[in-house]
Coordinates of C-alpha atoms in Angstrom, one line a residue:
X4 CA 75.0 49.0 19.9
X5 CA 78.3 50.1 18.4
X6 CA 80.5 52.0 20.8
X7 CA 81.8 55.3 19.3
X8 CA 85.4 54.2 19.8
X9 CA 84.8 51.1 17.7
X10 CA 83.5 53.3 14.9
X11 CA 86.4 55.8 15.2
X12 CA 89.0 53.0 15.4
X13 CA 87.7 51.2 12.3
X14 CA 87.2 54.4 10.3
X15 CA 90.7 55.7 10.9
X16 CA 92.5 52.3 10.7
X17 CA 94.4 53.4 7.6
X18 CA 95.7 56.5 9.2
X19 CA 98.9 57.0 11.2
X20 CA 98.4 58.5 14.6
X21 CA 98.6 60.9 16.4
X22 CA 95.2 61.9 15.2
X23 CA 92.0 63.4 16.6
X24 CA 88.5 62.1 15.7
X25 CA 84.9 62.8 16.7
X26 CA 81.9 60.6 16.5
X27 CA 79.1 62.4 14.7
X28 CA 76.2 60.4 16.1
X29 CA 77.3 61.1 19.6
X30 CA 78.1 64.8 18.9
X31 CA 74.6 65.2 17.4
X32 CA 73.0 63.5 20.4
X33 CA 74.9 65.8 22.7
X34 CA 73.7 68.8 20.7
X35 CA 70.1 67.7 21.0
X36 CA 70.6 67.1 24.7
X37 CA 71.9 70.7 25.2
X38 CA 68.8 72.0 23.5
X39 CA 66.6 69.8 25.7
X40 CA 68.3 70.9 28.9
X41 CA 67.9 74.5 27.9
X42 CA 64.2 74.0 28.0
X43 CA 63.3 76.3 25.1
X44 CA 65.9 79.0 25.8
X45 CA 68.2 79.5 22.8
X46 CA 71.7 78.0 23.2
X47 CA 74.6 80.2 22.1
X48 CA 77.7 78.1 21.0
X49 CA 80.9 78.9 22.8
X50 CA 83.5 78.6 20.0
X51 CA 86.4 78.4 22.4
X52 CA 85.1 74.9 23.3
X53 CA 84.8 73.8 19.7
X54 CA 87.5 75.5 17.5
X55 CA 86.4 73.7 14.4
X56 CA 84.2 75.4 11.8
X57 CA 82.6 72.2 10.6
X58 CA 81.5 71.3 14.1
X59 CA 80.1 74.9 14.6
X60 CA 78.1 74.2 11.4
X61 CA 76.8 71.0 12.8
X62 CA 75.1 73.0 15.6
X63 CA 74.3 76.3 13.8
X64 CA 73.9 75.3 10.2
X65 CA 76.0 76.3 7.2
X66 CA 75.3 80.0 7.9
X67 CA 76.9 79.7 11.3
X68 CA 73.9 81.6 12.8
X69 CA 70.9 79.6 14.0
X70 CA 69.4 76.1 13.8
X71 CA 67.3 73.8 15.9
X72 CA 67.5 75.5 19.3
X73 CA 71.0 77.0 18.8
X74 CA 71.4 80.7 18.1
X75 CA 74.6 82.6 17.7
X76 CA 78.3 82.2 18.6
X77 CA 80.2 83.3 21.7
X78 CA 83.7 84.0 20.3
X79 CA 86.8 84.4 22.4
X80 CA 88.6 86.9 20.1
X81 CA 87.6 89.8 18.0
X82 CA 89.8 88.6 15.1
X83 CA 88.0 85.3 15.3
X84 CA 84.7 87.0 15.3
X85 CA 85.6 89.0 12.2
X86 CA 86.7 85.8 10.5
X87 CA 83.4 84.1 11.4
X88 CA 81.4 87.0 9.9
X89 CA 83.3 86.6 6.7
X90 CA 82.1 83.0 6.6
X91 CA 78.5 83.8 7.2
X92 CA 77.9 84.3 10.9
X93 CA 75.4 87.0 11.7
X94 CA 75.3 86.9 15.5
X95 CA 78.6 86.8 17.3
X96 CA 79.0 87.8 20.9
X97 CA 82.5 88.3 22.3
X98 CA 82.9 86.4 25.6
X99 CA 85.8 88.6 26.7
X100 CA 86.9 92.2 26.4
X101 CA 89.3 93.2 23.6
X102 CA 92.1 95.8 23.4
X103 CA 93.2 94.7 19.9
X104 CA 93.3 98.1 18.3
X105 CA 93.9 96.8 14.7
X106 CA 91.0 94.5 14.9
X107 CA 88.7 97.2 16.3
X108 CA 89.8 99.5 13.4
X109 CA 88.9 96.7 11.0
X110 CA 85.5 96.3 12.7
X111 CA 84.8 100.0 12.2
X112 CA 85.4 99.6 8.4
X113 CA 83.1 96.6 8.0
X114 CA 79.4 97.6 8.3
X115 CA 78.3 93.9 8.1
X116 CA 80.6 93.0 11.0
X117 CA 79.3 96.0 13.0
X118 CA 75.8 94.6 12.7
X119 CA 76.8 91.1 13.6
X120 CA 79.4 91.5 16.3
X121 CA 78.7 92.5 19.9
X122 CA 81.8 93.6 22.0
X123 CA 82.1 92.7 25.6
X124 CA 83.1 95.3 28.2
X125 CA 83.3 95.7 31.9
X126 CA 85.1 99.0 32.5
X127 CA 85.4 102.5 31.1
X128 CA 89.1 101.9 30.1
X129 CA 88.0 99.3 27.6
X130 CA 85.5 101.7 26.2
X131 CA 88.1 104.3 25.8
X132 CA 90.5 102.0 24.0
X133 CA 87.8 100.8 21.7
X134 CA 86.5 104.4 21.0
X135 CA 90.0 105.6 20.0
X136 CA 90.6 102.6 17.8
X137 CA 87.2 102.8 16.1
X138 CA 87.8 106.4 15.2
X139 CA 84.8 108.1 13.7
X140 CA 82.0 108.9 16.1
X141 CA 79.4 107.9 13.6
X142 CA 80.3 104.2 14.3
X143 CA 78.2 102.9 17.2
X144 CA 79.3 99.4 18.0
X145 CA 77.1 97.0 19.9
X146 CA 78.3 96.2 23.4
X147 CA 77.4 93.8 26.2
X148 CA 78.3 94.4 29.8
X149 CA 80.0 91.5 31.6
X150 CA 78.8 91.2 35.2
X151 CA 80.6 89.3 38.0
X152 CA 78.5 86.2 38.7
X153 CA 80.7 84.7 41.5
X154 CA 79.4 83.9 45.0
X155 CA 80.8 85.9 47.9
X156 CA 80.7 84.4 51.3
X157 CA 82.4 86.8 53.6
X158 CA 86.1 86.9 52.5
X159 CA 85.6 83.8 50.3
X160 CA 85.3 84.3 46.6
X161 CA 83.8 81.3 44.7
X162 CA 84.0 81.6 41.0
X163 CA 86.3 83.0 38.4
X164 CA 87.9 86.4 38.5
X165 CA 86.3 88.2 35.6
X166 CA 84.4 91.5 35.8
X167 CA 84.7 94.2 38.4
X168 CA 81.0 95.0 38.0
X169 CA 78.7 93.4 40.5
X170 CA 75.9 95.6 41.8
X171 CA 73.0 97.1 39.7
X172 CA 74.3 100.6 40.3
X173 CA 77.8 99.7 39.0
X174 CA 76.4 98.1 35.9
X175 CA 74.0 100.9 35.2
X176 CA 76.8 103.5 35.6
X177 CA 78.9 101.7 32.9
X178 CA 75.8 101.5 30.7
X179 CA 75.5 105.3 30.9
X180 CA 79.2 105.7 30.2
X181 CA 79.0 103.4 27.2
X182 CA 76.0 105.3 25.7
X183 CA 77.6 108.6 26.2
X184 CA 80.8 107.3 24.5
X185 CA 78.8 106.4 21.4
X186 CA 78.2 102.6 22.0
X187 CA 74.8 100.8 21.8
X188 CA 74.3 98.7 24.9
X189 CA 72.4 95.6 23.9
X190 CA 72.9 93.2 26.7
X191 CA 74.4 91.9 29.9
X192 CA 76.3 88.6 30.6
X193 CA 76.7 86.5 33.7
X194 CA 79.0 83.5 33.7
X195 CA 78.6 81.5 36.9
X196 CA 81.7 79.3 36.7
X197 CA 81.2 78.0 40.3
X198 CA 78.0 76.4 39.0
X199 CA 78.7 75.5 35.4
X200 CA 82.3 74.5 35.8
X201 CA 82.2 72.6 39.1
X202 CA 81.5 68.8 39.1
X203 CA 78.8 67.5 41.4
X204 CA 81.2 65.6 43.6
X205 CA 79.4 65.8 47.0
X206 CA 76.2 67.0 48.8
X207 CA 78.2 70.1 50.0
X208 CA 79.0 71.1 46.4
X209 CA 75.4 70.7 45.3
X210 CA 74.3 72.8 48.3
X211 CA 76.8 75.4 47.3
X212 CA 75.5 75.4 43.8
X213 CA 71.9 75.9 44.9
X214 CA 72.9 78.8 47.2
X215 CA 74.9 80.5 44.4
X216 CA 72.0 80.0 41.9
X217 CA 69.5 81.6 44.3
X218 CA 71.8 84.6 45.0
X219 CA 72.5 85.1 41.3
X220 CA 68.9 84.9 40.2
X221 CA 68.0 87.7 42.5
X222 CA 70.9 89.9 41.5
X223 CA 70.7 89.1 37.8
X224 CA 67.1 90.4 37.7
X225 CA 68.1 93.6 39.5
X226 CA 71.0 94.2 37.2
X227 CA 69.0 93.7 34.1
X228 CA 66.3 96.0 35.4
X229 CA 68.8 98.7 36.2
X230 CA 70.4 98.6 32.8
X231 CA 67.0 98.7 31.1
X232 CA 66.2 101.8 33.0
X233 CA 69.2 103.4 31.3
X234 CA 69.1 102.0 27.7
X235 CA 65.7 100.5 27.3
X236 CA 65.0 96.9 26.2
X237 CA 67.9 94.4 26.1
X238 CA 68.4 91.9 23.3
X239 CA 70.7 89.8 25.4
X240 CA 70.7 88.5 29.0
X241 CA 73.2 85.7 28.7
X242 CA 74.1 83.2 31.3
X243 CA 75.1 79.6 32.0
X244 CA 77.5 77.0 30.6
X245 CA 77.3 73.3 29.8
X246 CA 77.2 72.4 33.5
X247 CA 74.3 74.8 34.4
X248 CA 71.9 75.0 31.5
X249 CA 68.9 73.9 33.5
X250 CA 69.6 76.3 36.3
X251 CA 70.3 79.4 34.1
X252 CA 67.4 78.8 31.6
X253 CA 64.9 78.5 34.5
X254 CA 65.4 82.2 35.2
X255 CA 62.8 84.1 33.2
X256 CA 65.1 87.1 32.8
X257 CA 67.6 85.0 30.9
X258 CA 67.2 85.3 27.1
X259 CA 69.9 82.8 26.1
X260 CA 72.4 80.3 27.6
X261 CA 75.9 79.4 26.4
X262 CA 77.4 76.0 25.9
X263 CA 80.2 74.4 23.9
X264 CA 82.0 71.8 25.9
X265 CA 78.8 69.7 26.0
X266 CA 79.2 68.9 22.3
X267 CA 82.5 67.1 22.8
X268 CA 82.2 66.2 26.5
X269 CA 85.8 66.1 27.8
X270 CA 86.8 64.4 31.1
X271 CA 86.1 67.4 33.3
X272 CA 82.4 66.7 32.7
X273 CA 82.4 63.1 33.8
X274 CA 81.2 63.7 37.3
X275 CA 78.1 65.8 36.7
X276 CA 74.7 64.6 37.8
X277 CA 72.7 67.0 35.7
X278 CA 73.3 65.1 32.5
X279 CA 74.8 61.8 31.3
X280 CA 78.3 62.3 29.7
X281 CA 78.6 61.0 26.2
X282 CA 82.2 61.6 25.0
X283 CA 82.3 62.4 21.3
X284 CA 85.9 63.6 20.9
X285 CA 89.0 61.4 21.3
X286 CA 92.6 61.3 20.1
X287 CA 94.9 58.4 19.3
X288 CA 98.6 58.0 19.9
X289 CA 100.9 55.2 18.6
X290 CA 103.0 52.9 20.8
X291 CA 106.6 53.5 19.8
X292 CA 108.6 51.6 22.5
X293 CA 108.4 49.0 25.2
X294 CA 110.8 50.0 28.0
X295 CA 109.6 47.0 30.1
X296 CA 107.0 44.2 29.9
X297 CA 104.5 46.3 31.9
X298 CA 105.0 49.7 30.3
X299 CA 104.2 50.9 26.8
X300 CA 105.5 54.3 25.6
X301 CA 103.3 56.5 23.3
X302 CA 104.5 59.2 21.0
X303 CA 103.5 62.7 22.1
X304 CA 100.4 63.2 24.2
X305 CA 101.3 66.1 26.5
X306 CA 98.1 67.9 25.8
X307 CA 97.6 69.5 29.2
X308 CA 94.4 71.4 29.8
X309 CA 94.4 75.0 31.1
X310 CA 93.4 75.7 34.7
X311 CA 95.0 74.8 38.0
X312 CA 97.8 72.3 37.4
X313 CA 96.9 68.8 38.7
X314 CA 95.6 65.4 37.8
X315 CA 92.3 66.7 36.5
X316 CA 94.1 68.5 33.7
X317 CA 95.9 65.6 32.1
X318 CA 94.6 63.4 29.3
X319 CA 93.1 60.0 30.2
X320 CA 93.8 56.7 28.4
X321 CA 90.5 55.0 27.7
X322 CA 91.3 52.1 25.2
X323 CA 92.6 49.6 25.7
X324 CA 90.9 49.7 29.1
X325 CA 92.9 49.7 32.2
X326 CA 95.8 51.9 31.2
X327 CA 97.0 54.8 33.3
X328 CA 99.7 57.4 33.2
X329 CA 102.9 57.0 35.3
X330 CA 102.7 59.5 38.2
X331 CA 106.4 60.3 37.8
X332 CA 106.2 61.2 34.1
X333 CA 102.6 62.0 33.3
X334 CA 101.8 63.0 29.7
X335 CA 104.9 64.3 27.9
X336 CA 105.5 66.5 24.9
X337 CA 107.3 63.8 23.0
X338 CA 106.5 60.6 24.9
X339 CA 103.8 59.4 27.3
X340 CA 104.4 56.1 29.1
X341 CA 101.3 54.1 30.2
X342 CA 101.1 51.2 32.6
X343 CA 98.5 48.6 33.4
X344 CA 97.4 45.1 32.5
X345 CA 96.6 46.1 29.0
X346 CA 100.0 47.5 28.4
X347 CA 101.5 44.1 28.3
X348 CA 99.6 43.3 25.1
X349 CA 100.4 46.6 23.3
X350 CA 102.8 46.0 20.5
X351 CA 105.1 48.6 19.0
X352 CA 102.9 50.2 16.4
X353 CA 99.8 49.6 18.4
X354 CA 97.3 52.4 19.1
X355 CA 95.9 53.9 22.3
X356 CA 92.9 56.2 22.5
X357 CA 92.7 59.0 25.0
X358 CA 90.4 61.8 26.0
X359 CA 91.3 65.4 26.7
X360 CA 90.4 67.1 30.0
X361 CA 88.8 70.1 28.2
X362 CA 87.0 70.5 25.0
X363 CA 88.3 72.8 22.2
X364 CA 91.8 73.0 23.5
X365 CA 92.6 69.6 21.9
X366 CA 92.0 71.3 18.5
X367 CA 95.0 73.5 19.1
X368 CA 97.1 70.3 18.8
X369 CA 95.7 69.0 15.5
X370 CA 95.3 70.6 12.1
X371 CA 92.6 68.1 11.2
X372 CA 89.6 66.5 12.9
X373 CA 88.2 63.3 11.5
X374 CA 84.4 63.2 11.7
X375 CA 82.9 59.7 11.6
X376 CA 79.3 59.1 10.8
X377 CA 77.0 56.2 11.9
X378 CA 77.9 54.2 8.8
X379 CA 81.6 54.6 9.3
X380 CA 82.0 57.3 6.7
X381 CA 85.0 59.5 7.5
X382 CA 85.1 63.2 6.7
X383 CA 88.3 65.1 7.4
X384 CA 87.9 68.8 8.2
X385 CA 90.3 71.5 9.4
X386 CA 90.4 72.8 12.9
X387 CA 91.0 76.5 13.5
X388 CA 94.7 75.6 13.6
X389 CA 94.3 73.8 10.3
X390 CA 92.8 76.9 8.7
X391 CA 95.9 78.8 9.8
X392 CA 94.5 80.6 12.8
X393 CA 95.8 80.9 16.4
X394 CA 93.8 83.4 18.3

């Protein structure tokens, strides 16, 4: 069986790196696996982890709305959401609150976008800013309430710092506030980063995940019930991430799960036991100098992932096998030295393939993504950056 990197290497042999390429058969297999793991619960695609319209279309179809187990987009910016609606998307949930007054005013002037976009809120101040920017009271935007899904063990906080909302009463109170302010509450969201974003590195971690999932399942149901008592039926009870699809979708109160990184599979997902990582996205750098017989220096490469600074956030050389970054230099903005047995055979002009630590962030570094099919056919498509957008 042909390795994806063999296909990518051959299909881009006529191009000069740096370049980024994705293997379509692997990407499609990953998409099918996300749907399988969700067990019949629709999967909303997290655009932050994709950042390429053509890849979003691979999952959601040309209408950017629904296909084969995928339904809707979770966008990370209101301006992005408005742009996606212009291109056909009809179900866009913001993953984060917005205080972009100009974008909110634009939303108010676009009836189709008002029907397609759901804002995310977690406090009354966000509602006030949105209401002022939206202007006319006849506009009733759709909103979803972001609920803290972290695990609290005494003074210890496990998870990301997102919403101040945690208890059913707190969330119900904001639902009442939103309704009074002229918004239509359509859902609640829970992102359990301490489950979805934490590799299964030890029995202790797996025990922690199980405990967190049990606590959240109970609280999620109570929160959804409290909000329904205020606004009626909910369209959206969103939860999960690539690393927790099975756990989130098993809760009957959840109507949809979110995933995006699982399409590309960056290095941060290499140590999960819930699924078999199949990397689909790589980037290539050229060898531009040989400072010693055992070191080859690559052009560029300092594509450091967001999150806590450390070894887990740097790119990883994968071909030729056996290469590693120098601890004293790491991956640099204009040069990245690599060392290892394979480095001795790397000529100036040679190519090294690497993987990014996170998914969509790599697309901020490249204007184009080369998609390679099973027969070696190469299609070059723009990333968000290539389409002129930086949200």
